[in-house]
Coordinates of C-alpha atoms and ligand atoms in Angstrom, one line a residue:
M1 CA 94.9 91.7 112.8
P2 CA 93.9 95.6 112.2
S3 CA 92.2 96.3 108.9
A4 CA 90.3 99.3 109.6
F5 CA 93.0 101.6 108.0
P6 CA 92.7 103.4 104.2
L7 CA 95.6 101.9 102.5
E8 CA 97.6 104.8 101.8
I9 CA 100.0 105.9 104.7
L10 CA 101.7 109.7 104.7
T11 CA 104.4 111.2 106.1
T12 CA 104.0 114.1 108.4
D13 CA 104.9 116.7 105.3
Q14 CA 102.6 114.9 103.1
M15 CA 99.6 115.2 106.0
A16 CA 100.4 118.8 106.1
R17 CA 100.1 119.2 102.6
A18 CA 97.0 117.3 102.2
D19 CA 95.6 119.6 105.0
R20 CA 96.7 122.8 103.1
L21 CA 95.2 121.6 99.4
T22 CA 91.8 120.8 101.2
I23 CA 92.1 124.5 102.8
E24 CA 92.9 126.3 99.5
S25 CA 90.1 124.3 97.6
G26 CA 87.8 126.1 100.1
V27 CA 87.5 123.9 103.2
P28 CA 87.9 125.9 106.4
A29 CA 90.8 125.2 108.2
M30 CA 88.5 125.4 111.3
S31 CA 86.4 122.7 109.8
L32 CA 89.1 120.2 110.0
M33 CA 89.6 120.8 113.4
E34 CA 86.0 120.6 114.7
S35 CA 85.5 117.4 112.4
A36 CA 88.9 116.3 114.2
A37 CA 87.5 117.2 117.5
V38 CA 84.4 115.3 117.1
A39 CA 86.7 112.0 116.4
I40 CA 88.4 112.7 119.8
A41 CA 85.2 113.2 121.9
R42 CA 83.6 110.5 119.8
A43 CA 86.6 108.3 121.1
T44 CA 86.8 109.8 124.6
S45 CA 83.1 109.1 125.2
Q46 CA 83.2 105.5 124.1
I47 CA 86.2 104.8 127.0
L48 CA 84.2 106.7 129.4
Q49 CA 81.1 104.6 129.1
R50 CA 83.0 101.7 129.5
T51 CA 84.9 103.0 132.8
S52 CA 81.8 104.8 133.6
G53 CA 84.4 107.4 134.0
R54 CA 83.0 111.4 133.8
R55 CA 86.4 113.7 134.4
V56 CA 88.4 114.7 131.9
L57 CA 91.4 116.3 131.8
V58 CA 92.8 118.1 128.2
L59 CA 96.6 118.6 127.9
C60 CA 97.0 121.5 125.3
G61 CA 100.1 122.3 122.9
P62 CA 101.0 125.4 121.7
G63 CA 99.9 124.2 118.0
N64 CA 96.9 122.8 116.1
N65 CA 97.0 119.7 117.9
G66 CA 96.3 121.9 121.1
G67 CA 93.4 123.5 119.1
D68 CA 92.0 120.1 118.4
G69 CA 92.3 119.7 122.1
F70 CA 90.4 122.8 123.3
V71 CA 87.5 122.1 120.6
A72 CA 87.1 118.4 122.1
A73 CA 87.0 119.8 125.4
R74 CA 84.2 122.3 124.3
L75 CA 82.3 119.1 122.7
L76 CA 82.4 116.9 125.9
R77 CA 81.4 119.8 128.3
A78 CA 78.4 120.1 125.7
Q79 CA 78.0 116.2 126.7
R80 CA 77.9 117.0 130.6
Y81 CA 81.4 115.3 131.1
K82 CA 83.4 117.3 133.8
V83 CA 86.1 118.9 131.6
R84 CA 89.4 120.7 132.8
V85 CA 92.2 121.7 130.3
A86 CA 95.3 122.8 131.0
S87 CA 97.8 124.5 128.0
L88 CA 101.2 123.9 127.8
T89 CA 102.0 127.7 127.0
P90 CA 100.0 130.8 127.9
L91 CA 96.9 131.4 125.7
D92 CA 97.8 134.8 124.4
Q93 CA 101.1 133.2 122.5
L94 CA 98.6 130.4 120.8
R95 CA 98.0 131.8 117.2
G96 CA 95.2 130.9 114.1
D97 CA 93.0 128.2 114.7
A98 CA 94.4 127.4 118.4
A99 CA 94.0 130.9 119.6
Q100 CA 90.2 130.8 118.4
A101 CA 89.4 127.5 119.9
A102 CA 91.1 128.2 122.7
A103 CA 88.9 131.6 123.0
A104 CA 85.6 129.4 122.4
W105 CA 86.5 127.5 125.8
P106 CA 84.2 129.3 128.2
C107 CA 86.1 128.1 131.1
P108 CA 89.7 128.5 133.1
V109 CA 92.5 127.0 131.7
S110 CA 95.6 125.9 133.9
S111 CA 99.3 125.8 133.6
A112 CA 99.9 122.0 132.2
L113 CA 103.2 122.4 134.2
E114 CA 101.7 122.3 137.4
C115 CA 98.0 120.6 136.7
S116 CA 96.9 118.1 138.7
F117 CA 95.8 114.7 137.7
D118 CA 93.8 114.1 140.9
G119 CA 90.4 112.7 140.2
I120 CA 90.8 112.4 136.7
D121 CA 89.3 109.3 134.6
L122 CA 90.5 110.1 131.5
A123 CA 93.5 112.5 130.1
I124 CA 93.6 113.8 126.5
D125 CA 97.0 114.4 124.6
A126 CA 96.7 117.2 122.5
L127 CA 100.2 118.6 123.2
F128 CA 102.0 117.5 119.7
G129 CA 101.0 116.2 116.7
T130 CA 102.5 116.3 113.0
G131 CA 103.8 119.8 113.8
L132 CA 106.6 118.1 116.3
A133 CA 109.8 119.3 114.8
R134 CA 112.5 118.9 117.6
D135 CA 112.9 116.9 120.7
L136 CA 110.5 117.9 123.8
D137 CA 112.2 120.4 125.9
S138 CA 112.8 120.0 129.9
N139 CA 109.2 121.1 130.6
A140 CA 107.3 118.9 128.0
S141 CA 109.7 116.1 128.9
A142 CA 108.4 116.2 132.5
L143 CA 104.9 116.8 131.9
V144 CA 104.8 113.4 129.6
R145 CA 106.7 111.7 132.4
R146 CA 104.3 112.9 134.7
L147 CA 101.1 111.7 132.6
N148 CA 103.1 108.4 131.8
R149 CA 103.0 107.6 135.3
W150 CA 99.7 108.7 136.2
R151 CA 98.1 106.3 133.9
R152 CA 100.5 103.4 134.9
E153 CA 99.4 104.2 138.1
S154 CA 96.0 105.2 138.2
G155 CA 95.2 102.5 135.3
Q156 CA 92.8 105.1 134.1
N157 CA 93.0 106.0 129.9
V158 CA 94.9 108.3 128.0
V159 CA 93.9 109.7 124.5
A160 CA 96.6 110.5 122.0
V161 CA 95.0 113.2 119.5
D162 CA 96.4 112.4 116.0
I163 CA 99.8 111.3 117.3
P164 CA 100.6 110.3 120.8
S165 CA 102.9 113.6 121.5
G166 CA 107.2 113.0 121.6
V167 CA 106.7 110.6 118.8
D168 CA 107.9 111.6 115.6
G169 CA 105.0 111.0 113.0
T170 CA 107.3 110.1 110.1
T171 CA 110.1 108.0 111.8
G172 CA 108.3 106.7 114.7
A173 CA 111.5 107.7 116.8
V174 CA 110.6 109.3 120.1
R175 CA 111.6 112.6 120.6
G176 CA 113.0 112.9 124.2
A177 CA 110.0 111.5 125.9
A178 CA 106.7 110.0 124.4
V179 CA 102.9 109.8 125.6
E180 CA 102.0 106.0 126.4
A181 CA 98.5 106.2 124.8
D182 CA 95.7 103.5 125.4
A183 CA 94.0 105.1 122.1
T184 CA 95.3 107.5 119.2
V185 CA 92.7 109.0 117.2
T186 CA 94.5 110.0 113.5
F187 CA 93.2 111.8 111.1
F188 CA 92.8 111.3 107.3
R189 CA 95.4 108.4 106.7
V190 CA 97.6 106.9 109.0
K191 CA 101.5 108.2 109.1
T192 CA 104.5 106.0 108.8
G193 CA 105.5 107.2 112.6
H194 CA 102.0 105.2 113.8
L195 CA 103.5 101.9 112.1
L196 CA 107.3 102.3 113.0
L197 CA 108.4 101.1 115.9
P198 CA 108.9 102.7 119.1
G199 CA 105.9 104.9 117.5
R200 CA 103.3 102.0 117.4
L201 CA 104.1 101.3 120.8
H202 CA 102.9 104.3 121.9
C203 CA 99.3 104.4 120.2
G204 CA 97.7 101.8 121.3
A205 CA 94.2 101.1 119.8
L206 CA 95.1 103.0 116.8
T207 CA 91.8 104.2 114.6
C208 CA 91.9 106.9 111.5
A209 CA 88.9 109.4 110.9
H210 CA 87.5 111.0 108.2
I211 CA 87.4 114.9 108.8
G212 CA 86.9 116.2 105.1
I213 CA 90.1 116.1 103.8
R214 CA 88.8 114.4 100.0
P215 CA 91.0 111.3 98.8
S216 CA 91.8 113.4 95.8
A217 CA 94.0 115.3 98.3
L218 CA 96.2 112.4 97.6
D219 CA 96.6 112.6 94.0
S220 CA 99.5 115.2 94.2
L221 CA 101.1 113.2 97.1
A222 CA 102.7 110.8 94.9
V223 CA 102.0 108.1 97.7
E224 CA 104.1 105.1 97.6
T225 CA 104.1 103.6 101.3
F226 CA 100.9 101.0 101.8
V227 CA 99.6 99.6 105.0
N228 CA 100.2 95.9 104.4
M229 CA 96.7 94.5 104.5
P230 CA 95.1 92.0 102.0
Q231 CA 93.7 95.2 100.1
L232 CA 97.4 95.8 98.8
W233 CA 98.0 92.8 96.8
R234 CA 94.2 90.7 97.0
A235 CA 93.9 91.4 93.3
A236 CA 97.2 89.8 92.4
L237 CA 96.7 86.7 94.9
P238 CA 97.4 83.5 92.9
L239 CA 93.9 81.3 93.1
P240 CA 94.0 77.8 91.5
Q241 CA 91.9 77.5 88.5
V242 CA 89.6 74.7 87.7
D243 CA 91.4 74.3 84.3
G244 CA 94.6 74.6 86.1
H245 CA 97.3 71.8 87.0
K246 CA 100.0 71.7 89.0
Y247 CA 102.4 72.5 86.5
S248 CA 100.5 76.0 86.1
R249 CA 100.8 76.8 89.7
G250 CA 104.8 76.7 89.3
H251 CA 107.7 74.8 90.7
A252 CA 109.9 76.0 93.7
L253 CA 113.3 75.0 94.6
V254 CA 114.6 74.9 97.9
V255 CA 118.3 74.6 98.2
S256 CA 119.0 72.8 101.4
G257 CA 122.1 72.8 103.8
G258 CA 124.3 69.8 104.4
A259 CA 123.1 66.7 106.9
S260 CA 123.5 68.7 109.9
F261 CA 121.3 71.8 108.7
T262 CA 118.4 70.3 107.0
G263 CA 115.5 71.3 109.1
A264 CA 115.6 75.1 107.9
A265 CA 115.0 74.1 104.2
R266 CA 112.3 71.8 104.8
L267 CA 110.4 74.3 106.7
S268 CA 110.8 76.5 103.7
A269 CA 110.0 73.9 101.1
A270 CA 106.5 72.4 103.3
A271 CA 105.8 76.3 103.8
A272 CA 106.0 76.8 99.7
L273 CA 103.4 74.1 99.2
R274 CA 101.3 75.4 101.6
A275 CA 101.6 78.6 99.8
G276 CA 100.5 77.0 96.9
A277 CA 103.2 76.3 94.8
G278 CA 102.3 73.5 92.4
L279 CA 105.5 71.6 93.0
V280 CA 108.5 71.8 95.3
T281 CA 111.6 70.0 95.3
L282 CA 114.5 70.6 97.7
A283 CA 117.7 70.4 96.2
S284 CA 119.8 68.4 98.8
P285 CA 123.6 67.8 99.0
I286 CA 124.2 63.9 98.6
E287 CA 125.4 63.7 102.3
A288 CA 122.2 65.0 103.3
L289 CA 119.7 63.2 100.6
A290 CA 119.0 60.1 103.1
V291 CA 117.9 62.5 105.9
N292 CA 115.8 64.7 103.6
A293 CA 114.3 61.7 101.3
S294 CA 113.1 59.9 104.8
A295 CA 111.7 63.5 105.8
L296 CA 109.7 64.3 103.1
T297 CA 106.7 63.4 101.3
S298 CA 104.8 66.0 99.1
V299 CA 108.1 67.6 98.5
M300 CA 110.6 66.3 95.9
V301 CA 114.3 65.6 96.8
R302 CA 117.1 65.9 94.1
P303 CA 120.8 65.9 94.5
A304 CA 122.9 68.6 94.0
D305 CA 126.5 69.2 95.7
G306 CA 127.9 72.9 95.5
A307 CA 126.9 75.2 92.8
K308 CA 127.5 72.9 89.9
G309 CA 124.9 70.4 91.7
L310 CA 122.6 73.4 91.9
A311 CA 123.1 74.7 88.5
K312 CA 122.5 71.1 86.9
V313 CA 118.9 70.8 89.1
L314 CA 118.3 74.6 87.6
S315 CA 118.6 73.8 84.2
D316 CA 115.1 72.4 84.0
E317 CA 113.4 76.0 83.3
R318 CA 110.3 74.6 85.1
K319 CA 111.6 75.5 88.5
N320 CA 110.9 79.2 88.0
A321 CA 111.1 80.1 92.0
V322 CA 114.3 79.3 94.0
A323 CA 114.9 79.7 97.8
I324 CA 118.4 79.8 98.9
G325 CA 119.7 80.6 102.5
P326 CA 118.4 78.9 105.3
G327 CA 120.9 76.2 106.8
L328 CA 122.7 76.7 104.0
G329 CA 126.3 77.9 106.1
V330 CA 128.5 81.2 105.6
S331 CA 130.8 80.3 102.9
E332 CA 132.3 81.0 99.4
E333 CA 130.8 78.0 98.2
S334 CA 127.0 79.5 99.4
C335 CA 128.4 83.0 97.7
A336 CA 128.8 80.7 94.6
Q337 CA 125.3 78.8 95.2
V338 CA 123.3 82.2 95.1
E339 CA 124.9 83.7 91.9
T340 CA 124.1 80.2 90.4
A341 CA 120.6 80.6 92.1
L342 CA 120.4 84.3 90.6
A343 CA 122.6 83.4 87.1
P344 CA 120.9 85.2 84.1
Q345 CA 118.6 82.4 82.2
A346 CA 116.3 82.8 79.1
Y347 CA 113.5 82.4 81.0
R348 CA 112.4 83.9 84.0
R349 CA 113.4 82.9 87.2
A350 CA 112.3 84.3 90.7
A351 CA 114.4 84.2 93.7
V352 CA 114.3 84.5 97.7
L353 CA 117.6 85.2 99.7
D354 CA 117.5 84.5 103.4
A355 CA 119.8 84.0 106.2
D356 CA 123.5 82.6 105.2
A357 CA 122.8 83.7 101.6
L358 CA 122.9 87.2 102.8
S359 CA 125.5 86.5 105.8
S360 CA 127.6 85.3 102.9
F361 CA 128.2 88.4 101.2
A362 CA 128.9 90.3 104.5
G363 CA 132.1 91.2 103.2
D364 CA 131.2 92.4 99.7
P365 CA 127.8 93.4 99.3
E366 CA 128.8 94.7 95.9
R367 CA 129.3 91.4 94.7
L368 CA 125.5 90.4 95.4
W369 CA 124.3 93.3 94.0
R370 CA 125.6 92.5 90.7
A371 CA 124.0 89.2 90.7
T372 CA 120.8 90.3 91.9
R373 CA 120.8 92.9 89.0
A374 CA 121.3 90.4 86.8
A375 CA 118.7 87.9 88.0
P376 CA 116.4 86.6 85.3
G377 CA 113.5 87.5 87.5
P378 CA 112.4 89.3 90.7
V379 CA 114.7 88.9 94.0
V380 CA 113.0 89.1 97.5
M381 CA 116.0 89.5 100.3
T382 CA 114.5 88.8 103.9
P383 CA 117.2 90.1 106.4
H384 CA 116.2 90.6 109.8
A385 CA 118.0 93.6 111.8
G386 CA 121.5 91.7 112.3
E387 CA 121.6 90.7 108.7
F388 CA 120.8 94.3 107.3
A389 CA 123.3 95.7 109.3
R390 CA 125.9 93.1 108.1
L391 CA 125.0 93.6 104.5
F392 CA 123.4 97.4 104.5
A393 CA 126.1 99.1 106.5
A394 CA 125.8 102.0 104.1
C395 CA 122.2 102.2 104.3
E396 CA 122.5 102.2 107.9
S397 CA 124.8 105.0 108.2
D398 CA 123.4 107.0 105.3
C399 CA 122.5 110.2 106.7
G400 CA 119.4 110.4 104.4
C401 CA 117.8 107.5 106.1
R402 CA 115.9 108.5 109.0
S403 CA 113.8 105.4 109.7
K404 CA 113.5 101.7 109.2
L405 CA 111.3 102.4 106.3
D406 CA 113.9 105.0 104.6
K407 CA 116.7 102.5 105.0
A408 CA 114.7 99.4 103.1
R409 CA 114.0 101.8 100.3
E410 CA 117.7 102.9 100.2
A411 CA 118.7 99.0 100.3
A412 CA 116.1 98.0 97.9
R413 CA 117.3 100.8 95.5
A414 CA 121.0 99.9 95.9
S415 CA 120.2 96.0 95.4
G416 CA 117.7 96.1 93.0
A417 CA 116.1 93.7 94.8
V418 CA 112.5 93.8 97.0
V419 CA 114.1 94.0 100.7
L420 CA 111.4 92.6 103.4
F421 CA 113.3 94.0 106.3
K422 CA 111.9 91.8 109.0
G423 CA 110.7 93.0 112.9
A424 CA 107.9 93.5 115.0
D425 CA 107.4 96.2 112.5
T426 CA 108.1 94.5 109.0
V427 CA 108.7 96.8 106.3
V428 CA 108.8 95.4 102.6
A429 CA 110.5 98.0 99.9
A430 CA 110.7 97.7 96.4
P431 CA 113.5 99.0 93.9
D432 CA 110.8 100.9 92.4
G433 CA 109.8 103.1 95.8
R434 CA 106.8 100.9 96.8
A435 CA 106.6 100.1 100.3
S436 CA 104.6 98.2 103.0
I437 CA 104.4 98.3 106.5
L438 CA 102.8 95.5 108.3
P439 CA 100.4 96.9 111.2
Y440 CA 100.8 93.9 113.3
A441 CA 102.9 91.4 115.2
T442 CA 103.0 88.8 117.9
P443 CA 105.9 88.2 120.1
W444 CA 105.2 84.4 119.6
L445 CA 106.6 84.6 116.0
A446 CA 110.2 84.9 117.8
T447 CA 110.9 81.2 117.4
A448 CA 113.3 78.9 115.4
G449 CA 112.4 78.4 111.9
S450 CA 109.6 81.1 111.9
G451 CA 111.8 82.9 109.0
D452 CA 112.4 79.8 107.0
V453 CA 108.4 79.7 106.8
L454 CA 108.5 83.1 105.6
T455 CA 111.3 82.3 103.3
G456 CA 109.0 79.5 101.7
V457 CA 105.5 81.3 101.6
I458 CA 107.5 84.0 99.5
A459 CA 108.9 81.3 97.3
G460 CA 105.4 79.5 97.2
L461 CA 104.0 83.0 95.9
L462 CA 106.9 83.9 93.5
A463 CA 106.2 80.5 91.8
Q464 CA 103.2 81.3 91.0
R465 CA 104.1 84.2 89.2
M466 CA 103.1 87.0 91.7
D467 CA 105.2 90.4 91.7
G468 CA 108.2 90.3 93.9
F469 CA 106.7 93.1 95.8
L470 CA 103.1 92.3 96.3
A471 CA 104.6 88.3 97.3
A472 CA 106.7 89.6 99.4
S473 CA 103.8 91.5 101.4
C474 CA 101.3 89.2 101.1
A475 CA 103.7 86.4 102.7
A476 CA 104.7 88.6 105.4
W477 CA 101.0 89.2 106.4
M478 CA 100.1 85.8 105.8
H479 CA 103.1 84.3 108.1
A480 CA 101.5 86.8 111.1
R481 CA 98.0 85.8 110.4
A482 CA 98.7 82.5 110.8
A483 CA 100.7 83.1 113.7
E484 CA 97.6 85.3 115.1
I485 CA 95.1 82.2 114.0
F486 CA 97.5 79.2 116.1
G487 CA 98.3 82.0 119.4
P488 CA 100.6 81.3 122.2
G489 CA 103.3 78.4 122.3
L490 CA 103.6 78.2 118.5
I491 CA 106.4 76.9 116.7
A492 CA 107.6 77.2 112.9
D493 CA 105.5 74.3 112.0
D494 CA 102.5 75.4 113.3
I495 CA 102.4 78.5 111.1
I496 CA 102.7 76.3 108.1
A497 CA 99.8 74.2 109.6
A498 CA 97.8 77.3 110.1
L499 CA 98.1 78.6 106.6
P500 CA 95.1 76.6 104.9
Q501 CA 93.3 78.8 107.7
V502 CA 94.5 82.0 106.3
W503 CA 93.8 80.5 102.5
R504 CA 90.4 79.9 103.3
E505 CA 89.8 83.1 105.1
L506 CA 91.5 85.2 101.9
C507 CA 89.1 83.1 99.6
A508 CA 86.1 83.7 101.2
A509 CA 86.9 87.4 101.5
Q510 CA 87.6 87.2 97.5
Q511 CA 83.9 86.1 97.3
K512 CA 81.9 88.7 99.1
Ligands
LIG601 N1 94.9 122.3 108.8 C1 95.6 121.6 110.0 O1 96.4 121.5 109.6 C2 95.0 120.6 110.9 C3 95.6 120.3 111.8 N2 94.9 119.4 113.0 C4 95.8 119.2 113.7 O2 97.1 120.3 114.0 C5 98.0 119.3 114.1 C6 99.2 120.0 113.6 O3 99.3 121.4 114.1 P1 100.5 122.1 114.3 O4 100.4 123.5 114.7 O5 101.2 122.1 112.9 O6 101.9 121.4 115.3 P2 101.5 121.2 116.6 O7 100.3 121.2 117.0 O8 101.7 119.5 116.2 O9 102.5 121.4 117.5 C7 103.0 122.2 117.8 C8 103.9 123.8 117.9 O10 104.4 123.5 118.3 C9 105.8 123.9 117.8 N3 107.1 122.7 118.2 C10 107.3 121.6 117.3 N4 108.4 121.0 118.1 C11 108.2 121.1 119.2 C12 109.1 120.6 120.5 N5 109.7 119.9 120.4 N6 108.6 121.4 121.5 C13 107.8 122.5 121.6 N7 107.4 123.3 120.4 C14 107.4 122.6 119.5 C15 105.9 123.9 116.2 O11 105.6 125.2 116.1 C16 104.3 123.1 116.4 O12 103.8 124.1 115.3 C17 98.2 117.8 113.8 O13 98.6 116.9 114.5 C18 96.3 117.7 113.9 O14 96.2 117.4 115.3 C19 93.5 119.0 112.6 O15 93.4 118.0 113.3 C20 93.0 118.8 111.4 C21 93.2 120.2 110.5
K602 K1 99.1 114.7 120.2

């Protein structure tokens, strides 16, 4: 689970503004480029020391990304590496700092279009960075494909400068073709395109280097997107107090499905307890009461048939968080139960809606937004891609939404709820604009019940009165960390079983 990044995530426009502000403050652009090149050269030599390589090919593009490449080439040559440089464009077409960097390179420069990779131990991709503005043209695409093929066939490493060329630094989209890197060194802050798919899959090991841009450059950027890691929500983490008791840790209610669909809600209920809720009750249809009661110990069970039965159980204001959806079934009755769970109350009740609680409204999302907006506490929705497409079709098609992050933000704005958009690049977006991206995912989480467990962890944190956005972000991180601890072969129950270890790590970090 990477945690070596600063918290803030920038778009490429925000990065360009941070660069500009720094240069306007008197820091020469060339010194930023030199610092960037030092970081590239350091990452490159660390790999070469590991592979005992000496021969480097630097592929330079037409802008300052290429400029970084020329400076890195000069630094590596000074360290006695055998360095060749190939340029995508004739040197007389370079401008500004890139031209200056190229001029300081004392050796011949070949054309990247014909350059050979023979006898190379490592290639540096300095073709395009934050300035990528359109799909790569045929020449650049051919070069990228040649580079990727060489890397696969030779087993040698590629180091990307700032962003793997061809990846859109803001959306993570591949613009025609994109370099497959073993390591990517970015500068100042990670960009959204480094963490969103498919961009993340092109980065390899991502590191972020300080190049002389002061954190104060962030002040005017209104950053609202953050790396989902403990630094984001640690201060809001609910930890039991010595003078506390189970009621002070909240009471989560999980709504069960019918007799043949009870496992999902039981997974959520167990996860809510492991997430720290003081008490958890399963609201069970009478037909499933025996099934649920016989399978549960620390989770209490109460009969609740349909919306009326749920309303009765929820009349107890101590139940301050409700989870509904897992195993519920797609039906009008489910819509009515969701509306009951979100009904305005004289007291704060948080809610997490998952699976069928979302799909039941596919034909009328506005009906759900009316309920989420009227809810008496924070609401978290946890759609996977299919549920998102069914429920948020307008956000999917909205031309303003360029990325998964944009879509999640638009969905949060439309619904007034926190949207945890699941996937290998889980994004959490709040109606107030905050968003987080989880920088990690394990394919082993693709197992039945994994989402039910996540729903339960969110409910458990909401029951402890955690802010909706921070609870959803924290739950996504804990869920992924638990999966990483257990490792290959995990099933949903193992995620729950690994949560105590996640808590131990978080508590240990708190005591430092
Ligand atoms: N002071 C700074 O800004 C620093 C920048 N650093 C590095 O510079 C790049 C950003 O450089 P920039 O010149 O803005 O753009 P790129 O080099 O990423 O792109 C090259 C250039 O190419 C044109 N272009 C855009 N898209 C295409 C395309 N599909 N095909 C052909 N040409 C294209 C466009 O004109 C671009 O300007 C940043 O990533 C850093 O690596 C320093 O590291 C720090 C200081
Ligand atoms: K690059």
